[in-house]
Short mmCIF file of C-alpha atoms in Angstrom, two decimals:
data_model
loop_
_atom_site.label_atom_id
_atom_site.label_comp_id
_atom_site.label_asym_id
_atom_site.label_seq_id
_atom_site.Cartn_x
_atom_site.Cartn_y
_atom_site.Cartn_z
CA UNK C 124 -6.05 -11.02 -31.29
CA UNK C 125 -6.75 -12.99 -28.04
CA UNK C 126 -9.18 -11.44 -25.62
CA UNK C 127 -6.32 -11.55 -23.08
CA UNK C 128 -3.81 -9.80 -25.55
CA UNK C 129 -0.20 -10.57 -26.13
CA UNK C 130 2.21 -11.49 -23.44
CA UNK C 131 5.61 -10.17 -22.58
CA UNK C 132 8.41 -12.48 -23.24
CA UNK C 133 10.32 -13.74 -19.99
CA UNK C 134 13.60 -11.90 -19.70
CA UNK C 135 12.74 -9.11 -22.01
CA UNK C 136 14.56 -5.75 -21.44
CA UNK C 137 13.75 -2.20 -21.44
CA UNK C 138 14.46 -0.13 -24.68
CA UNK C 139 17.56 1.92 -24.44
CA UNK C 140 16.90 5.27 -22.88
CA UNK C 141 14.02 3.90 -20.83
CA UNK C 142 15.81 1.73 -18.29
CA UNK C 143 15.81 2.60 -14.66
CA UNK C 144 19.27 3.06 -12.85
CA UNK C 145 20.25 0.07 -10.61
CA UNK C 146 20.79 1.89 -7.24
CA UNK C 147 19.05 -0.10 -4.55
CA UNK C 148 20.58 -2.80 -2.29
CA UNK C 149 18.85 -5.16 0.23
CA UNK C 150 18.83 -2.57 3.26
CA UNK C 151 17.09 -0.20 0.97
CA UNK C 152 14.42 -2.68 -0.10
CA UNK C 153 13.84 -3.87 3.61
CA UNK C 154 13.49 -0.18 4.42
CA UNK C 155 11.14 0.45 1.57
CA UNK C 156 9.00 -2.52 2.61
CA UNK C 157 8.82 -1.59 6.32
CA UNK C 158 8.41 1.96 5.40
CA UNK C 159 5.36 1.09 3.41
CA UNK C 160 3.77 -1.39 5.80
CA UNK C 161 4.37 0.27 9.04
CA UNK C 162 2.44 3.50 8.86
CA UNK C 163 -1.11 4.73 8.84
CA UNK C 164 -2.31 1.17 9.14
CA UNK C 165 -1.10 0.85 12.67
CA UNK C 166 -0.93 4.57 13.66
CA UNK C 167 -4.42 5.52 12.53
CA UNK C 168 -6.50 2.50 11.20
CA UNK C 169 -6.22 0.79 14.55
CA UNK C 170 -9.08 3.08 15.64
CA UNK C 171 -10.97 2.45 12.49
CA UNK C 172 -10.60 -1.38 12.90
CA UNK C 173 -11.66 -1.23 16.64
CA UNK C 174 -14.84 0.49 15.45
CA UNK C 175 -15.59 -2.04 12.88
CA UNK C 176 -14.72 -5.25 15.07
CA UNK C 177 -14.17 -4.19 18.72
CA UNK C 178 -11.11 -6.06 20.38
CA UNK C 179 -11.40 -8.59 17.78
CA UNK C 180 -9.53 -6.11 15.64
CA UNK C 181 -6.50 -8.04 16.84
CA UNK C 182 -7.88 -11.17 15.03
CA UNK C 183 -8.72 -8.91 12.02
CA UNK C 184 -4.90 -8.03 11.98
CA UNK C 185 -4.04 -11.73 12.00
CA UNK C 186 -6.37 -12.67 9.17
CA UNK C 187 -5.21 -9.87 6.90
CA UNK C 188 -1.61 -10.74 7.81
CA UNK C 189 -2.19 -14.30 6.80
CA UNK C 190 -3.56 -13.43 3.52
CA UNK C 191 -0.87 -10.89 2.77
CA UNK C 192 1.80 -13.57 3.85
CA UNK C 193 0.50 -15.89 0.88
CA UNK C 194 0.66 -13.05 -1.53
CA UNK C 195 4.13 -11.94 -0.21
CA UNK C 196 5.54 -15.50 -0.94
CA UNK C 197 4.01 -15.34 -4.56
CA UNK C 198 5.56 -11.92 -5.15
CA UNK C 199 9.00 -13.10 -3.90
CA UNK C 200 9.06 -15.89 -6.31
CA UNK C 201 7.80 -13.77 -9.31
CA UNK C 202 9.92 -10.78 -8.47
CA UNK C 203 13.20 -12.72 -8.64
CA UNK C 204 11.96 -14.66 -11.65
CA UNK C 205 11.00 -11.44 -13.52
CA UNK C 206 13.21 -8.61 -12.08
CA UNK C 207 11.67 -5.82 -13.99
CA UNK C 208 9.70 -2.76 -12.85
CA UNK C 209 5.85 -3.03 -12.56
CA UNK C 210 5.30 -5.65 -9.96
CA UNK C 211 1.69 -7.30 -10.36
CA UNK C 212 1.18 -5.59 -13.69
CA UNK C 213 4.34 -6.88 -15.24
CA UNK C 214 3.64 -10.41 -13.86
CA UNK C 215 0.24 -10.31 -15.22
CA UNK C 216 1.40 -9.14 -18.61
CA UNK C 217 4.04 -12.06 -18.72
CA UNK C 218 1.58 -14.80 -17.48
CA UNK C 219 -1.95 -13.68 -18.37
CA UNK C 220 -1.78 -11.38 -21.31
CA UNK C 221 -2.13 -7.68 -21.90
CA UNK C 222 -5.89 -7.14 -21.23
CA UNK C 223 -5.67 -8.57 -17.72
CA UNK C 224 -2.32 -6.78 -17.14
CA UNK C 225 -4.18 -3.33 -17.98
CA UNK C 226 -6.99 -4.26 -15.34
CA UNK C 227 -4.24 -5.01 -12.70
CA UNK C 228 -2.21 -2.05 -13.67
CA UNK C 229 -5.31 0.40 -13.54
CA UNK C 230 -6.13 -1.16 -10.13
CA UNK C 231 -2.52 -0.63 -8.95
CA UNK C 232 -2.90 3.05 -9.83
CA UNK C 233 -5.95 3.19 -7.67
CA UNK C 234 -4.11 1.22 -4.82
CA UNK C 235 -0.95 3.47 -4.76
CA UNK C 236 -2.65 6.94 -5.37
CA UNK C 237 -5.23 6.37 -2.69
CA UNK C 238 -2.92 4.63 -0.28
CA UNK C 239 -0.73 7.78 -0.51
CA UNK C 240 -3.78 9.84 0.08
CA UNK C 241 -4.85 7.93 3.12
CA UNK C 242 -1.54 8.29 4.73
CA UNK C 243 -1.54 11.81 4.08
CA UNK C 244 -4.68 12.36 5.66
CA UNK C 245 -3.56 10.11 8.71
CA UNK C 246 -0.45 12.16 8.92
CA UNK C 247 -2.41 15.38 9.06
CA UNK C 248 -4.52 13.97 11.99
CA UNK C 249 -1.32 13.35 13.96
CA UNK C 250 0.34 16.69 13.04
CA UNK C 251 -3.08 18.63 14.19
CA UNK C 252 -3.04 16.65 17.39
CA UNK C 253 0.58 17.38 18.14
CA UNK C 254 0.30 21.00 17.34
CA UNK C 255 -2.93 21.39 19.40
CA UNK C 256 -1.29 19.59 22.43
CA UNK C 257 1.31 22.48 22.30
CA UNK C 258 -1.68 24.94 22.66
CA UNK C 259 -1.65 25.98 19.00
CA UNK C 260 -5.14 25.99 17.03
CA UNK C 261 -5.13 26.18 13.32
CA UNK C 262 -8.27 27.29 11.28
CA UNK C 263 -10.67 24.35 11.12
CA UNK C 264 -11.50 25.10 7.38
CA UNK C 265 -7.97 24.32 6.36
CA UNK C 266 -7.78 20.90 8.40
CA UNK C 267 -10.31 18.84 6.61
CA UNK C 268 -12.20 18.48 3.41
CA UNK C 269 -16.03 19.18 2.75
CA UNK C 270 -16.99 15.87 4.37
CA UNK C 271 -15.71 17.18 7.62
CA UNK C 272 -17.19 20.65 7.46
CA UNK C 273 -14.02 22.19 6.22
CA UNK C 274 -12.74 23.53 2.84
CA UNK C 275 -9.59 21.46 2.29
CA UNK C 276 -7.10 19.21 4.31
CA UNK C 277 -4.09 21.51 3.73
CA UNK C 278 -1.53 19.58 5.67
CA UNK C 279 -2.30 16.56 3.69
CA UNK C 280 -1.83 18.42 0.43
CA UNK C 281 1.37 19.88 1.59
CA UNK C 282 2.92 16.64 2.73
CA UNK C 283 2.01 14.82 -0.56
CA UNK C 284 3.71 17.72 -2.61
CA UNK C 285 6.75 17.65 -0.31
CA UNK C 286 7.29 13.90 -0.88
CA UNK C 287 6.73 14.42 -4.49
CA UNK C 288 9.77 16.88 -4.42
CA UNK C 289 11.97 14.26 -2.74
CA UNK C 290 11.29 11.52 -5.36
CA UNK C 291 11.86 13.97 -8.11
CA UNK C 292 15.35 14.51 -6.48
CA UNK C 293 16.28 10.70 -7.29
CA UNK C 294 15.56 7.25 -6.00
CA UNK C 295 18.67 6.37 -4.10
CA UNK C 296 18.56 9.67 -2.28
CA UNK C 297 14.87 9.08 -1.27
CA UNK C 298 15.58 5.50 -0.36
CA UNK C 299 18.41 6.43 1.94
CA UNK C 300 16.25 9.18 3.72
CA UNK C 301 13.46 6.34 4.05
CA UNK C 302 15.78 4.21 6.13
CA UNK C 303 16.17 7.11 8.67
CA UNK C 304 12.56 7.56 8.92
CA UNK C 305 11.89 3.79 9.29
CA UNK C 306 14.22 3.79 12.26
CA UNK C 307 12.21 6.61 13.87
CA UNK C 308 8.98 4.68 13.37
CA UNK C 309 10.25 1.55 14.94
CA UNK C 310 11.72 3.34 17.91
CA UNK C 311 8.37 5.22 18.43
CA UNK C 312 6.34 1.90 18.43
CA UNK C 313 8.75 0.40 20.76
CA UNK C 314 8.23 3.29 23.24
CA UNK C 315 4.46 2.87 22.81
CA UNK C 316 4.54 -0.77 23.81
CA UNK C 317 6.86 -0.15 26.67
CA UNK C 318 4.68 2.54 28.17
CA UNK C 319 1.23 1.03 27.54
CA UNK C 320 1.69 -2.65 28.02
CA UNK C 321 2.04 -2.47 32.01
CA UNK C 322 -1.65 -0.96 31.73
CA UNK C 323 -3.10 -4.03 29.95
CA UNK C 324 -6.44 -4.96 31.34
CA UNK C 325 -8.11 -8.14 30.20
CA UNK C 326 -11.58 -6.73 30.77
CA UNK C 327 -11.00 -4.44 27.84
CA UNK C 328 -11.03 -7.57 25.63
CA UNK C 329 -14.58 -8.40 26.68
CA UNK C 330 -16.77 -8.88 24.75
CA UNK C 331 -14.09 -9.82 22.24
CA UNK C 332 -16.22 -10.18 19.05
CA UNK C 333 -19.34 -7.68 19.93
CA UNK C 334 -20.18 -7.54 15.95
CA UNK C 335 -19.60 -11.12 14.97
CA UNK C 336 -17.13 -12.75 12.59
CA UNK C 337 -18.70 -12.05 9.21
CA UNK C 338 -19.19 -8.70 7.65
CA UNK C 339 -22.60 -6.99 7.80
CA UNK C 340 -24.13 -3.61 8.12
CA UNK C 341 -24.81 -2.50 11.67
CA UNK C 342 -25.53 1.11 12.55
CA UNK C 343 -25.09 2.30 8.98
CA UNK C 344 -21.45 0.78 8.99
CA UNK C 345 -20.03 -2.42 7.77
CA UNK C 346 -19.02 -4.12 10.93
CA UNK C 347 -17.56 -7.55 12.01
CA UNK C 348 -14.17 -9.25 12.07
CA UNK C 349 -14.06 -9.57 8.34
CA UNK C 350 -15.30 -5.91 7.75
CA UNK C 351 -12.20 -4.86 9.96
CA UNK C 352 -9.86 -7.17 8.25
CA UNK C 353 -11.05 -5.70 4.89
CA UNK C 354 -9.82 -2.31 5.93
CA UNK C 355 -6.79 -3.12 8.17
CA UNK C 356 -5.60 -5.19 5.33
CA UNK C 357 -4.29 -1.76 4.08
CA UNK C 358 -1.96 -1.92 7.06
CA UNK C 359 -0.01 -4.92 5.63
CA UNK C 360 0.64 -4.29 1.97
CA UNK C 361 3.64 -2.31 0.91
CA UNK C 362 5.90 -5.29 0.30
CA UNK C 363 4.54 -5.03 -3.46
CA UNK C 364 6.32 -1.70 -3.66
CA UNK C 365 9.51 -3.82 -3.16
CA UNK C 366 8.70 -5.80 -6.05
CA UNK C 367 8.01 -2.65 -8.06
CA UNK C 368 11.61 -1.65 -7.42
CA UNK C 369 12.94 -4.98 -9.07
CA UNK C 370 14.50 -3.31 -12.04
CA UNK C 371 16.40 -0.73 -9.76
CA UNK C 372 17.81 -3.56 -7.45
CA UNK C 373 21.63 -4.18 -7.72
CA UNK C 374 21.33 -7.92 -7.06
CA UNK C 375 17.62 -8.75 -7.58
CA UNK C 376 17.81 -12.52 -6.86
CA UNK C 377 18.99 -12.03 -3.28
CA UNK C 378 17.93 -8.50 -2.37
CA UNK C 379 14.33 -8.92 -3.48
CA UNK C 380 13.85 -12.05 -1.53
CA UNK C 381 15.19 -10.55 1.62
CA UNK C 382 13.32 -7.39 1.13
CA UNK C 383 9.84 -8.83 0.47
CA UNK C 384 9.90 -11.72 3.01
CA UNK C 385 11.90 -9.78 5.62
CA UNK C 386 9.71 -6.76 5.76
CA UNK C 387 6.52 -8.90 5.92
CA UNK C 388 7.86 -11.08 8.89
CA UNK C 389 9.22 -7.98 10.72
CA UNK C 390 5.97 -5.91 10.26
CA UNK C 391 3.48 -8.87 11.30
CA UNK C 392 5.43 -9.15 14.62
CA UNK C 393 5.36 -5.27 15.22
CA UNK C 394 1.52 -5.08 14.33
CA UNK C 395 0.50 -7.83 16.78
CA UNK C 396 2.35 -6.34 19.56
CA UNK C 397 1.08 -2.82 19.07
CA UNK C 398 -2.64 -4.03 18.48
CA UNK C 399 -2.75 -6.21 21.60
CA UNK C 400 -1.13 -3.37 23.66
CA UNK C 401 -3.57 -0.67 22.37
CA UNK C 402 -6.74 -2.72 22.82
CA UNK C 403 -5.57 -4.11 26.26
CA UNK C 404 -4.76 -0.48 27.42
CA UNK C 405 -8.11 1.26 26.58
CA UNK C 406 -11.64 0.25 25.84
CA UNK C 407 -12.07 -0.12 22.15
CA UNK C 408 -14.96 2.56 21.81
CA UNK C 409 -12.48 5.32 22.88
CA UNK C 410 -9.98 4.20 20.24
CA UNK C 411 -12.66 4.10 17.65
CA UNK C 412 -13.22 7.95 17.76
CA UNK C 413 -9.74 8.96 17.63
CA UNK C 414 -7.60 10.08 14.53
CA UNK C 415 -4.52 9.45 16.53
CA UNK C 416 -5.21 6.37 18.64
CA UNK C 417 -1.76 5.37 19.86
CA UNK C 418 -1.12 9.02 21.12
CA UNK C 419 -4.58 8.89 22.77
CA UNK C 420 -3.81 5.74 24.75
CA UNK C 421 -0.63 7.29 26.17
CA UNK C 422 -2.56 10.47 27.13
CA UNK C 423 -5.17 8.49 28.77
CA UNK C 424 -2.44 6.63 30.80
CA UNK C 425 -1.13 10.03 31.99
CA UNK C 426 2.01 9.83 29.83
CA UNK C 427 1.80 13.15 28.00
CA UNK C 428 5.57 13.29 27.07
CA UNK C 429 5.44 9.71 25.57
CA UNK C 430 2.17 10.64 23.74
CA UNK C 431 3.86 13.83 22.43
CA UNK C 432 6.87 11.87 21.24
CA UNK C 433 4.67 9.20 19.54
CA UNK C 434 2.82 11.91 17.70
CA UNK C 435 6.03 13.70 16.73
CA UNK C 436 7.51 10.44 15.48
CA UNK C 437 4.26 9.90 13.22
CA UNK C 438 4.71 13.52 11.88
CA UNK C 439 8.36 12.95 11.05
CA UNK C 440 8.08 9.27 9.81
CA UNK C 441 4.80 8.75 8.29
CA UNK C 442 5.84 10.58 5.14
CA UNK C 443 8.06 7.52 4.46
CA UNK C 444 5.00 5.48 3.66
CA UNK C 445 3.71 8.24 1.23
CA UNK C 446 7.24 8.22 -0.25
CA UNK C 447 7.24 4.50 -0.82
CA UNK C 448 3.71 4.38 -2.33
CA UNK C 449 4.20 7.38 -4.58
CA UNK C 450 7.33 5.71 -5.70
CA UNK C 451 5.42 2.52 -6.39
CA UNK C 452 2.73 4.25 -8.38
CA UNK C 453 5.20 6.34 -10.45
CA UNK C 454 6.91 3.03 -11.49
CA UNK C 455 3.54 1.42 -12.58
CA UNK C 456 2.60 4.46 -14.64
CA UNK C 457 6.17 4.41 -15.97
CA UNK C 458 6.09 0.81 -17.04
CA UNK C 459 2.55 1.02 -18.61
CA UNK C 460 3.71 4.02 -20.61
CA UNK C 461 6.90 2.11 -21.70
CA UNK C 462 4.67 -0.65 -22.95
CA UNK C 463 2.54 1.85 -24.99
CA UNK C 464 -0.63 1.50 -23.06
CA UNK C 465 -0.27 5.06 -21.68
CA UNK C 466 1.41 7.97 -23.65
CA UNK C 467 5.30 7.25 -24.31
CA UNK C 468 6.35 10.67 -23.21
CA UNK C 469 5.53 9.71 -19.57
CA UNK C 470 8.24 6.82 -19.75
CA UNK C 471 11.06 9.41 -20.10
CA UNK C 472 13.58 9.24 -17.38
CA UNK C 473 15.78 12.01 -16.02
CA UNK C 474 19.34 11.90 -17.31
CA UNK C 475 20.56 13.28 -13.96
CA UNK C 476 18.86 10.96 -11.57
CA UNK C 477 17.55 8.03 -13.66
CA UNK C 478 14.11 8.57 -12.25
CA UNK C 479 10.84 9.11 -14.19
CA UNK C 480 10.29 12.86 -13.25
CA UNK C 481 7.38 13.68 -15.44
CA UNK C 482 5.24 10.93 -14.21
CA UNK C 483 6.34 11.59 -10.53
CA UNK C 484 5.06 15.09 -10.77
CA UNK C 485 1.71 13.97 -12.38
CA UNK C 486 1.42 11.23 -9.61
CA UNK C 487 2.15 13.81 -6.71
CA UNK C 488 -0.29 16.25 -8.00
CA UNK C 489 -3.27 13.78 -8.29
CA UNK C 490 -2.50 12.20 -4.81
CA UNK C 491 -2.36 15.80 -3.28
CA UNK C 492 -5.88 16.56 -4.64
CA UNK C 493 -7.58 13.39 -3.41
CA UNK C 494 -5.86 13.89 0.15
CA UNK C 495 -7.12 17.46 0.32
CA UNK C 496 -10.83 16.52 -0.22
CA UNK C 497 -11.83 12.95 0.78
CA UNK C 498 -12.19 11.01 3.98
CA UNK C 499 -9.64 8.61 5.39
CA UNK C 500 -11.72 5.41 5.76
CA UNK C 501 -13.33 5.75 2.36
CA UNK C 502 -10.04 6.33 0.62
CA UNK C 503 -8.50 3.19 2.38
CA UNK C 504 -11.41 0.87 1.56
CA UNK C 505 -11.21 1.83 -2.22
CA UNK C 506 -7.38 1.42 -2.04
CA UNK C 507 -7.86 -1.91 -0.70
CA UNK C 508 -10.09 -3.06 -3.54
CA UNK C 509 -7.37 -2.24 -5.96
CA UNK C 510 -4.73 -4.21 -4.00
CA UNK C 511 -6.91 -7.07 -3.49
CA UNK C 512 -7.51 -7.60 -7.32
CA UNK C 513 -3.67 -7.24 -7.89
CA UNK C 514 -3.01 -9.95 -5.13
CA UNK C 515 -5.54 -12.29 -6.87
CA UNK C 516 -3.74 -11.90 -10.06
CA UNK C 517 -0.28 -12.44 -8.41
CA UNK C 518 -1.66 -15.77 -7.02
CA UNK C 519 -2.86 -16.78 -10.43
CA UNK C 520 0.52 -15.77 -12.11
CA UNK C 521 2.46 -18.01 -9.64
CA UNK C 522 0.44 -21.03 -10.43
CA UNK C 523 0.32 -20.34 -14.27
CA UNK C 524 4.01 -19.77 -14.65
CA UNK C 525 4.88 -22.96 -12.72
CA UNK C 526 2.94 -24.69 -15.40
CA UNK C 527 4.04 -22.62 -18.59
CA UNK C 528 7.48 -21.80 -17.68
CA UNK C 529 8.73 -24.48 -15.29
CA UNK C 530 12.37 -24.28 -16.77
CA UNK C 531 12.89 -20.71 -15.97
CA UNK C 532 15.31 -20.01 -13.10
CA UNK C 533 13.58 -19.04 -9.77
CA UNK C 534 16.06 -17.63 -7.16
CA UNK C 535 13.41 -17.97 -4.66
CA UNK C 536 10.90 -20.85 -4.91
CA UNK C 537 7.47 -20.39 -3.07
CA UNK C 538 6.70 -23.53 -0.99
CA UNK C 539 3.52 -25.55 -1.92
CA UNK C 540 2.90 -22.97 -4.71
CA UNK C 541 -0.58 -24.20 -5.72
CA UNK C 542 -1.81 -24.15 -2.03
CA UNK C 543 -0.17 -20.86 -1.42
CA UNK C 544 -1.55 -19.37 -4.73
CA UNK C 545 -5.15 -20.76 -4.15
CA UNK C 546 -5.20 -19.40 -0.46
CA UNK C 547 -4.02 -15.94 -1.67
CA UNK C 548 -6.82 -15.79 -4.26
CA UNK C 549 -9.56 -17.02 -2.14
CA UNK C 550 -8.42 -15.07 0.88
CA UNK C 551 -8.44 -11.77 -1.28
CA UNK C 552 -11.67 -12.51 -2.85
CA UNK C 553 -13.29 -12.87 0.64
CA UNK C 554 -11.88 -9.76 1.84
CA UNK C 555 -12.99 -7.91 -1.35
CA UNK C 556 -16.47 -9.26 -0.73
CA UNK C 557 -16.30 -8.00 2.91
CA UNK C 558 -15.82 -4.40 1.75
CA UNK C 559 -18.82 -2.09 1.78
CA UNK C 560 -21.19 -2.19 -1.29
CA UNK C 561 -20.50 1.39 -2.00
CA UNK C 562 -16.88 0.77 -2.27
CA UNK C 563 -17.35 -2.19 -4.55
CA UNK C 564 -19.55 -0.04 -6.91
CA UNK C 565 -16.91 2.71 -6.99
CA UNK C 566 -14.36 0.21 -7.88
CA UNK C 567 -16.32 -1.25 -10.58
CA UNK C 568 -16.92 2.11 -12.11
CA UNK C 569 -13.15 2.91 -11.94
CA UNK C 570 -12.44 -0.26 -13.86
CA UNK C 571 -15.08 0.35 -16.37
CA UNK C 572 -13.50 3.81 -17.02
CA UNK C 573 -10.19 1.94 -17.25
CA UNK C 574 -11.38 -0.66 -19.88
CA UNK C 575 -12.92 2.29 -21.94
CA UNK C 576 -9.36 4.01 -21.96
CA UNK C 577 -7.65 0.69 -22.96
CA UNK C 578 -10.10 -0.28 -25.79
CA UNK C 579 -10.25 3.46 -26.93
CA UNK C 580 -6.38 4.14 -26.79
CA UNK C 581 -4.15 1.83 -24.92
CA UNK C 582 -4.65 -1.51 -26.93
CA UNK C 583 -4.13 0.33 -30.34
CA UNK C 584 -1.27 2.30 -29.10
CA UNK C 585 0.59 -0.67 -27.63
CA UNK C 586 0.02 -2.63 -30.81
CA UNK C 587 1.48 0.28 -32.79
CA UNK C 588 4.57 0.33 -30.59
CA UNK C 589 5.25 -3.45 -31.10
CA UNK C 590 4.75 -3.16 -34.88
CA UNK C 591 7.48 -0.47 -34.89
CA UNK C 592 9.80 -2.47 -32.71
#
C-alpha cells in the first residue's frame, strides 16, 4: 500500500443510512461563515494582538486576512467540486491519499475543538464583565481555571454544553438560530464603530510597530507583527465550517460559493473597521490587558450604556461561533468514522433530525473540559496550528486536482490556481513558523499521538471496511 494510502473516488456517495439531510440554503451558509468568523477574534483577541504587535495589530489583521482569502478561494473551488461533508479532510483524502487525510483530519479535530473552547473562554470574560458592571460579583474560583488561580471556568463549561444541546436538536434549527445571533453581532459592532470612531486619535498609532515585523520573543512573549498575525489568524477562519456543511447544502454549487466567498469578504471589511477604530480610540497597552477590549474602549470614552450593550451582544451572540465550530468538528469526526478511520458507531445519524447525535455529544463534552481549565491565548495558538496545516493541504489539493482531474466540473473556478495555492501554502507555513515554540512542540506531540492511533487502528479498520464494501 502506498505511504499516502488509498484515495476517495470523485463523486463517491455516503452509504445508505449514513447520509446527512440536505437542509441548508445560502443564507444559512453565509450566516454559518459570518457566525464563525465574527466572534472571539474581534471581540477578545484584538487585545491579545495589540499586546503582541502594538498598533500594528491592524497590519496583522490584514496579513492574516490575505492568507485566509487565498485559502478561501481554494476552499470554494474544492467544496463545489467535492460537495461532501468533511472539508479539508475530504479534499485531502480525494487528492492526496488516506494517510495525509488522517493528519489533516486529526489537525482539524484540534482546530475545531480548541476554537470552540477559545470562544467559550472569551464569552466567559464578557459575561463576567457584564455581570460585574451591574454590581454582581461571582466567586473567583468558578471564573477561571488553575492558570488564573481558580478551580474551573464554569461559565465557559456551561455555554459549551448549552450549544451542544442546540446541535443535538438538529442542524436546520441550529442554523436558523445562528442567523439571528449573527445579526445581533453585526449590529453591536456597528454601534461600537459609531460611538468610538469620533474619538480616533492618530497619536495612538505611534509608534506603529513597537516590536518590529518578524516574530521574536520579547519579555517572555512572542511579539511582532507576524506573531500577532499568527494568533489573530484565529479571527478569520470559519469559512471552512461552510465547506464542512457541503453535504447538507440544498444547492451546493451555488450556495457554497456564496457562503464561503461572501462571508470572507464581509468579515474582512468588518474586522478592519473595528480594529482601526479600537486602536485609534485607546492606547494599545490598555487594550492588551483586557478580556473585553471593545467594551473597555467604550467605558473609557464615558459611554457606559454602549459598553453594556456591546458586552450584552457578545454574551448573547458569541455562542453562535461555538455553535458553528462545534458543528464543524462533529462533521469531521462523523466523516472520519464513516470512512472507517474512527469507530463506525460514531457515524450513526439520528432518524429524527438527520444529525450525528453521538459524535455531537462527545464533541461537546471534550470542548467543555478544555474550556474549563485552559488559558485563552494558549488554546487559540494551538487551534491556529491545526488550521494552518489544513489550509496548507487545501492549497496543495487545489493544484493537484487541477492536474489530476481537469475534466471534473467546477461550479466555481479559483482564478490563477497555482498562484493562489502557492500563496496559501507559503503564507500558512510562515504563520505556523511565527507561533511560539511551545505551541509547535505541543502540536507535534498531538500529531504523533494521531499517527500512532492511525497505524494501530485507523488504517487497518478503514481497509477492512473497504474490503467489505
